[in-house]
Structure formats: C-alpha cells, structure tokens
Short mmCIF file of C-alpha atoms in Angstrom, two decimals:
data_model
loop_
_atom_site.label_atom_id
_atom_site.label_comp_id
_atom_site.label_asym_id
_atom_site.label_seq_id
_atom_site.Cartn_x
_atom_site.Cartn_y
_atom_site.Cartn_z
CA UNK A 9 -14.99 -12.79 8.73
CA UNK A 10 -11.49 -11.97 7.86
CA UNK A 11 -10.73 -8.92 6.78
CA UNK A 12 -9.34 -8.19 3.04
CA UNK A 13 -5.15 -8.02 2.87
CA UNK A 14 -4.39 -5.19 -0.03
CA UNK A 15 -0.96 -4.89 -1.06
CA UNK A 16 0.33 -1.67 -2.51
CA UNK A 17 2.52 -2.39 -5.00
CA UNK A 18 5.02 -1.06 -7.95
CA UNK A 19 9.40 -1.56 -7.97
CA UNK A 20 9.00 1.73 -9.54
CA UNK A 21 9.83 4.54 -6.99
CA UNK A 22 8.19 7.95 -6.59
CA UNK A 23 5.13 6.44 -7.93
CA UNK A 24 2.71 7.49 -4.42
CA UNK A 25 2.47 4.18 -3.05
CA UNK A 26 3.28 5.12 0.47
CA UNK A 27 0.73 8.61 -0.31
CA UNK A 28 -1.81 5.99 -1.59
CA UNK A 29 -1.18 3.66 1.77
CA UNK A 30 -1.36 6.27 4.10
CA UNK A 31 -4.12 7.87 2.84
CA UNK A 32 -6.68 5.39 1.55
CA UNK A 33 -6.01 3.72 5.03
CA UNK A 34 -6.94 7.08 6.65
CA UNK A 35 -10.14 7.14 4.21
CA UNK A 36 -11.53 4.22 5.06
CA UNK A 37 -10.93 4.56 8.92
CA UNK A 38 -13.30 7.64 8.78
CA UNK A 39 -15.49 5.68 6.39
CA UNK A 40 -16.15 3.32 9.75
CA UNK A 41 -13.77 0.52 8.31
CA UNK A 42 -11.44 -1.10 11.08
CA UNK A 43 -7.88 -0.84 9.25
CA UNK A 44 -4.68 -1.67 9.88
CA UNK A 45 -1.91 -0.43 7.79
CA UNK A 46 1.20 -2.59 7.44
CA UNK A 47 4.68 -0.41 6.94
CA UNK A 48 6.77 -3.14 4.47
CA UNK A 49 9.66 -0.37 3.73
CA UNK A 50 12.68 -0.23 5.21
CA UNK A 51 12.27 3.26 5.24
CA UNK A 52 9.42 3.81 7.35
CA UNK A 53 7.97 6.40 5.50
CA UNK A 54 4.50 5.24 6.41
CA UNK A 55 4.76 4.89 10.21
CA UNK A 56 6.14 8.40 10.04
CA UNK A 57 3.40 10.00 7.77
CA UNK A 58 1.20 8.94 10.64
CA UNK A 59 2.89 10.43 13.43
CA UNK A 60 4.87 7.90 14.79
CA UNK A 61 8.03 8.95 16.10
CA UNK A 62 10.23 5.94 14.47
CA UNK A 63 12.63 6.61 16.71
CA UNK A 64 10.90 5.37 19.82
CA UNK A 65 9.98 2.25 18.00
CA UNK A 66 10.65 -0.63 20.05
CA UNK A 67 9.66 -3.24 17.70
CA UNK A 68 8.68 -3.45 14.08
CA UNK A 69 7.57 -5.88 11.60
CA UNK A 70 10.90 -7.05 11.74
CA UNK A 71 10.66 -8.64 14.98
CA UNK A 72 7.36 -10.37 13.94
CA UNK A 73 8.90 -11.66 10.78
CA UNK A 74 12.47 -12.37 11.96
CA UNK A 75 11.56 -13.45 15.59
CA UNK A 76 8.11 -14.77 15.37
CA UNK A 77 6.87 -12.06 17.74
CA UNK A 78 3.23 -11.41 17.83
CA UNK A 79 1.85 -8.89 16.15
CA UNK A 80 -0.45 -7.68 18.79
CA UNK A 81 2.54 -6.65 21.16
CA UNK A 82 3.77 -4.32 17.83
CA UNK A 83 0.86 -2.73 16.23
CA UNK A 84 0.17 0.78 17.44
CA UNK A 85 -2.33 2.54 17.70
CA UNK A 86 -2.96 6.20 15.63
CA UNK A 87 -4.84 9.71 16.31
CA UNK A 88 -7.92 7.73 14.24
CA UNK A 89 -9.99 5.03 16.84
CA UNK A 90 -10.40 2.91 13.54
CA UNK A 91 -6.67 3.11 12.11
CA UNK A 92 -3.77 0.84 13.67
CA UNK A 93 0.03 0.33 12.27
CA UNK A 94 2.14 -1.91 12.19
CA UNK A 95 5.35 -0.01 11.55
CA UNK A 96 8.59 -0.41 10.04
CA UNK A 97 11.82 0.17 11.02
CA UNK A 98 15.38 0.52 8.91
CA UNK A 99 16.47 -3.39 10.61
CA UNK A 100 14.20 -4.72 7.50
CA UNK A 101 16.85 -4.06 5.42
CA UNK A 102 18.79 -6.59 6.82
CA UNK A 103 15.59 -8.76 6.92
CA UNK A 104 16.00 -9.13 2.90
CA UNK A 105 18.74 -11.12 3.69
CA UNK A 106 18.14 -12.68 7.02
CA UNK A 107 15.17 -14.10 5.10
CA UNK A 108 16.74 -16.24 2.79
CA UNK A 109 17.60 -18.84 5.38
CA UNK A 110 14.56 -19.23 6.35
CA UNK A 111 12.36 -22.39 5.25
CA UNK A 112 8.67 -21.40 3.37
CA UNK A 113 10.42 -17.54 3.65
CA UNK A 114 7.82 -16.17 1.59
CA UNK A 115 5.42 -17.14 3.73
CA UNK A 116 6.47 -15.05 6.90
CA UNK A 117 4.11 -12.28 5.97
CA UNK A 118 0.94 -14.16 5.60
CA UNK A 119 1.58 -15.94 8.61
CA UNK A 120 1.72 -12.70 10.59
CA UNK A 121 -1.41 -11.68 9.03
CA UNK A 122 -3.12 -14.77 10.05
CA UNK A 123 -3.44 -13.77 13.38
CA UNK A 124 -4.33 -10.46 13.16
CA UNK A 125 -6.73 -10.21 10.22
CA UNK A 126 -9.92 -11.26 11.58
CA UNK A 127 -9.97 -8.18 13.88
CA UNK A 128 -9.79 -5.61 10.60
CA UNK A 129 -12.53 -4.47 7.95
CA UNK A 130 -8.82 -3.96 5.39
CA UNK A 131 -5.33 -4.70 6.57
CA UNK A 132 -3.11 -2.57 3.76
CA UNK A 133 0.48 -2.98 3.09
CA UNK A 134 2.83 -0.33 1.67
CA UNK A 135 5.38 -1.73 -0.21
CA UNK A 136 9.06 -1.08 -0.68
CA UNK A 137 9.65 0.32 -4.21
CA UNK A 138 11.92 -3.17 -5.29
CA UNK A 139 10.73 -7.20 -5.80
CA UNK A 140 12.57 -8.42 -3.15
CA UNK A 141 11.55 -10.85 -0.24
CA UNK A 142 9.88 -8.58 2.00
CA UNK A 143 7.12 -7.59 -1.42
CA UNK A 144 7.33 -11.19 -2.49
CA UNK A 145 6.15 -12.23 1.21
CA UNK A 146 3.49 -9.00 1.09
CA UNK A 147 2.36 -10.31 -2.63
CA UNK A 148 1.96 -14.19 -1.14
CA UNK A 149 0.03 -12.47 2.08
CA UNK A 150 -2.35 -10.38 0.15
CA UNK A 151 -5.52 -10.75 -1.62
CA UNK A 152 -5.69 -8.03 -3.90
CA UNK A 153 -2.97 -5.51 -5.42
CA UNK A 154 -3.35 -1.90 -5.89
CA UNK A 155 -0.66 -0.82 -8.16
CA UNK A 156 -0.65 3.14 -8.79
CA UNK A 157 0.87 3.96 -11.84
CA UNK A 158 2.35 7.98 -12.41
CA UNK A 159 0.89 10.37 -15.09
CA UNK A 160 4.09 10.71 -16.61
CA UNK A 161 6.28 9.37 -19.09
CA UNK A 162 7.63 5.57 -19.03
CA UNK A 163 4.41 5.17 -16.50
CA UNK A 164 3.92 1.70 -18.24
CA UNK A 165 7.56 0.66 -17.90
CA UNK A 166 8.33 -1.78 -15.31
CA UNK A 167 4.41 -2.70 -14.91
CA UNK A 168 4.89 -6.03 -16.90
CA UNK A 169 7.70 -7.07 -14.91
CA UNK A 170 5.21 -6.85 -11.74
CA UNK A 171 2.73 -8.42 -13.51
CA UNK A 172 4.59 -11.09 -14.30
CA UNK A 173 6.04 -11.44 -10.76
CA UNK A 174 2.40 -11.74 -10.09
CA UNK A 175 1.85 -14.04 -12.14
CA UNK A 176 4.74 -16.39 -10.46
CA UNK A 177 3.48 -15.90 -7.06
CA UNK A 178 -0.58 -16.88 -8.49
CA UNK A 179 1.21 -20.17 -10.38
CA UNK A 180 3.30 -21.05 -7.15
CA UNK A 181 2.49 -19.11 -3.92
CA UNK A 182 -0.84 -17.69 -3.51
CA UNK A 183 -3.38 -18.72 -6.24
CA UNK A 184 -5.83 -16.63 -5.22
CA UNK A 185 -4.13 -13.43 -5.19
CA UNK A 186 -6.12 -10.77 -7.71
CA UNK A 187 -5.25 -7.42 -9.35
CA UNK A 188 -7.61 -4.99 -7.15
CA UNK A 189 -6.91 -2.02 -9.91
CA UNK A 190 -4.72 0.36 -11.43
CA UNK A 191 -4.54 3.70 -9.57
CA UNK A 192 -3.72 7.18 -11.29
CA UNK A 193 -1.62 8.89 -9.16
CA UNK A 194 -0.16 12.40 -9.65
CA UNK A 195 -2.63 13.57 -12.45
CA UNK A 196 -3.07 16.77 -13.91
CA UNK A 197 -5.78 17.32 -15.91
CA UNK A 198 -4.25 20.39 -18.08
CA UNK A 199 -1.16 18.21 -19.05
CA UNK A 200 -1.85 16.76 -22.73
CA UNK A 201 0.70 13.74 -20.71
CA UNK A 202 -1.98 13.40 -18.17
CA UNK A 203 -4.34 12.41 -20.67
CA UNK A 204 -2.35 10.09 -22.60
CA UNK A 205 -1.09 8.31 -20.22
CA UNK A 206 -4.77 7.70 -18.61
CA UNK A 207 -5.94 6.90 -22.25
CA UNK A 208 -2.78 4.67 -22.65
CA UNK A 209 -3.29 2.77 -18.96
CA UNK A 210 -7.54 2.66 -19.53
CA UNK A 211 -6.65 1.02 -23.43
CA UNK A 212 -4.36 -1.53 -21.49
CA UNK A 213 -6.11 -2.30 -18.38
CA UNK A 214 -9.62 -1.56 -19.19
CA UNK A 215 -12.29 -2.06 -16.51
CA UNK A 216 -9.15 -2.83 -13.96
CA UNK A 217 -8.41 0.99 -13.77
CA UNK A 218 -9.98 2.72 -10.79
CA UNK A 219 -12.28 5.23 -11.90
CA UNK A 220 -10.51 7.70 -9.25
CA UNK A 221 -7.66 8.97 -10.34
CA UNK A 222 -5.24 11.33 -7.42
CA UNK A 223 -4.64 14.45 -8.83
CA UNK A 224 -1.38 16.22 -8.56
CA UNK A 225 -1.98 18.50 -5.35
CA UNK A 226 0.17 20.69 -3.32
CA UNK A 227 -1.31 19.45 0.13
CA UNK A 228 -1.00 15.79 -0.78
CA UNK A 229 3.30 16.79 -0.85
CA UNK A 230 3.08 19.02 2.25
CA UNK A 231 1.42 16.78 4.69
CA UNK A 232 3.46 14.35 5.54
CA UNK A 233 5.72 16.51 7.26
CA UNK A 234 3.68 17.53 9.88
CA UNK A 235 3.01 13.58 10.59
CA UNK A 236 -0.71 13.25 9.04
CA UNK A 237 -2.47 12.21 6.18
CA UNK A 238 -3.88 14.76 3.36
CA UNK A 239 -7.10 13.87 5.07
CA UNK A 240 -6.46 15.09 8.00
CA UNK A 241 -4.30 18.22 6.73
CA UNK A 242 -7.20 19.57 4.58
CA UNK A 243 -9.95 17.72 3.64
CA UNK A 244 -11.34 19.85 1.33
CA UNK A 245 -8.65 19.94 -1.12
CA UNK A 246 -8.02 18.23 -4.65
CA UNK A 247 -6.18 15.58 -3.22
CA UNK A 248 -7.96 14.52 0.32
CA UNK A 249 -11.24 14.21 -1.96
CA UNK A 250 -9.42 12.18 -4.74
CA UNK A 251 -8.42 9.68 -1.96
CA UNK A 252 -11.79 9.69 -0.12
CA UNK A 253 -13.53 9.00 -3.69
CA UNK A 254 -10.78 5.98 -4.19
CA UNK A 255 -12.07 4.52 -0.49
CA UNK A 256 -15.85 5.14 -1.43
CA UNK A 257 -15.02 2.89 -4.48
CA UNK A 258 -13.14 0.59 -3.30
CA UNK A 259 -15.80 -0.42 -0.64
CA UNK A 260 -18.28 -0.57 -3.49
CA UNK A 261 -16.38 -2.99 -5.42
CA UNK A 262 -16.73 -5.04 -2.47
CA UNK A 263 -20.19 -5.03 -1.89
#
C-alpha cells in the first residue's frame, strides 16, 4: 500500500508551515507511522529543524529533480527510527528556473515520490511560502493539502488564490488531489482576534477545519534552534500537545 503524500501548503509566509511539517512529521513517527518528510524550500529550514547540518549536504532534492537521481541515495535518516528526510538545499532556487525547460515539469515531484512512497505510512512536504514550480510540482505529487492559516489579521487573504491554484492543478494535473484541512496555527485563546478569526475560518471552511488548532507557544519558537522538533524539546508543553492532538486526528480521519 502506498503511503499518503500531504503537501503543506500557503504563498503566505510566517504562517508555521515548516513548524507544522516538522512537527506533525515528528508526531506521527512516535505515533508508529513510517514518515518521510520532504524539504521543498530553498531555504532548508526543515532539514535544519531536524538536525541536519545543511552544510554537509551532499545532495538534495535538487539532484533528484534536476538530475533524476534516486531518492534512496538522498534521504537521510533522523534521531527518530520512524522519521526520514529528504532535505533541501539553497541550489532549488535555481531549480525554479532550471525547471521550465523541462518537458511534463510539473511532474518531477510525483515522479520522485513514485519510488519511494510505498516504503512510508505519510510522506509530507513543506512547502516554500510562493506558487512557483517547485509547490506546483509538490501540489501535482500530493494527495491531500494541509494549509495552516494564522490567527491574525488578513489570515483569509491569499487563501483563495491557493484555492484556486488548486483548483487548476485538480482540472489539469492531478484530479485527485483533496483539501486534507485547514490548520489554526499560532492561536491564542485570550485574543478576542483569536476567536474571530477561528469563527471566521470554521464559517468558511466548515467541517474542513481541523478540530486542533496550534496554540501560540514559546517552546514551539525556541526549538528549532537547538535542531529538534517541539516534540522532542518539551513534550509536555502547549504546543508539542497541540501537534500530537493534530497527528492523533489526522490518523483518525484516515481510518
């Protein structure tokens, strides 16, 4: 059985998609879910919140999408036995444009997949905060889309252009490809804000809105920079149990 391909997803930066990647990826590793988490961002942010030193990166996705490489001679291992990366590296920003020569380019993603995603319960991929080639190839690749949305103002703004670049790839590239949900990200339950926007994105979205929300949370900010997930950094706080809540459900759904 293959496993399911969930891209993370929103042009809007600052929104916690790479938090939400690296996170729910760690969540369902220590749920007993094979993962792999696929770093689509030029800026490597992922790779690097799980302690990969990007630096000693000898290949990326870049080489498989680029140079055909195999995947298997560029996904890494992490400190998790159930979690594997395939990282990024900043050469992807040339790969926007390197891309656009190539026949079927926005099918170079899924075609890396193929071969991998039989050997993984969820293969994840974070995003680069733009719609360019490299998120057009994730969207085409993918099954589902997560697509957190920020407790703040504006959150909606910009949503409808992704949904309707979603809609383009379903009509032309990948028919089956699904909205998985709407996440909450950075919420704080004393902010009047908070509230409106999840009463403003539940009134829109209805039954597509995850019913955990990640709540704003010191840790979730601090642990990247020691190279590990909130999970891993402290599991009791706000923000490792928001994230291991948004696994448990998401492994419901697909029951």
């Amino acid at each position: 059985m293959s496993g399911k391909i969930i891209a993370i997803a929103n042009q809007k930066g600052g929104v916690g998609k790479t938090t939400t990647s690296i996170n729910l990826a760690v969540a369902l590793a220590d749920e007993g879910k094979r993962v792999l988490l696929v770093d689509a961002d030029p800026q490597a942010n992922a790779s690097s919140g799980l302690g990969i030193d990007i630096k000693d990166i000898k290949n990326s996705i870049y080489e498989c999408l680029i140079n055909n490489m195999d995947p298997h001679k560029v996904i890494l291992s992490t400190k998790n036995p159930n979690l594997f990366i395939l990282p990024s590296h900043i050469n992807l920003v040339g790969a926007e444009i390197e891309i656009l020569s190539i026949n079927d380019r926005e099918q170079l993603m899924r075609r890396v997949l193929k071969q991998v995603e039989n050997e993984y319960d969820y293969i994840l991929i974070d995003c680069s905060p733009s719609l360019g080639t490299i998120t057009v190839n994730a969207l085409t690749a993918c099954n589902t889309v997560i697509i957190p949305v920020q407790c703040e103002y504006f959150a909606l703004e910009g949503i409808s252009k992704l949904l309707n670049t979603i809609r383009i790839i379903k009509s032309d590239l990948n028919p089956t490809i699904q909205i998985e949900g709407f996440l909450l990200t950075m919420y704080d339950n004393r902010l009047k804000l908070s509230n409106q926007v999840y009463d403003e994105v539940t009134k829109h979205f209805g039954n597509l809105v995850f019913g955990s929300v990640i709540s704003r949370n010191v840790r979730i900010s601090e642990a990247p920079s020691y190279g590990m997930s909130v999970i891993d950094y402290d599991k009791e706080s706000k923000g490792a149990q928001s994230y291991i809540a948004l696994a448990r459900e998401l492994i419901t759904r697909g029951k």
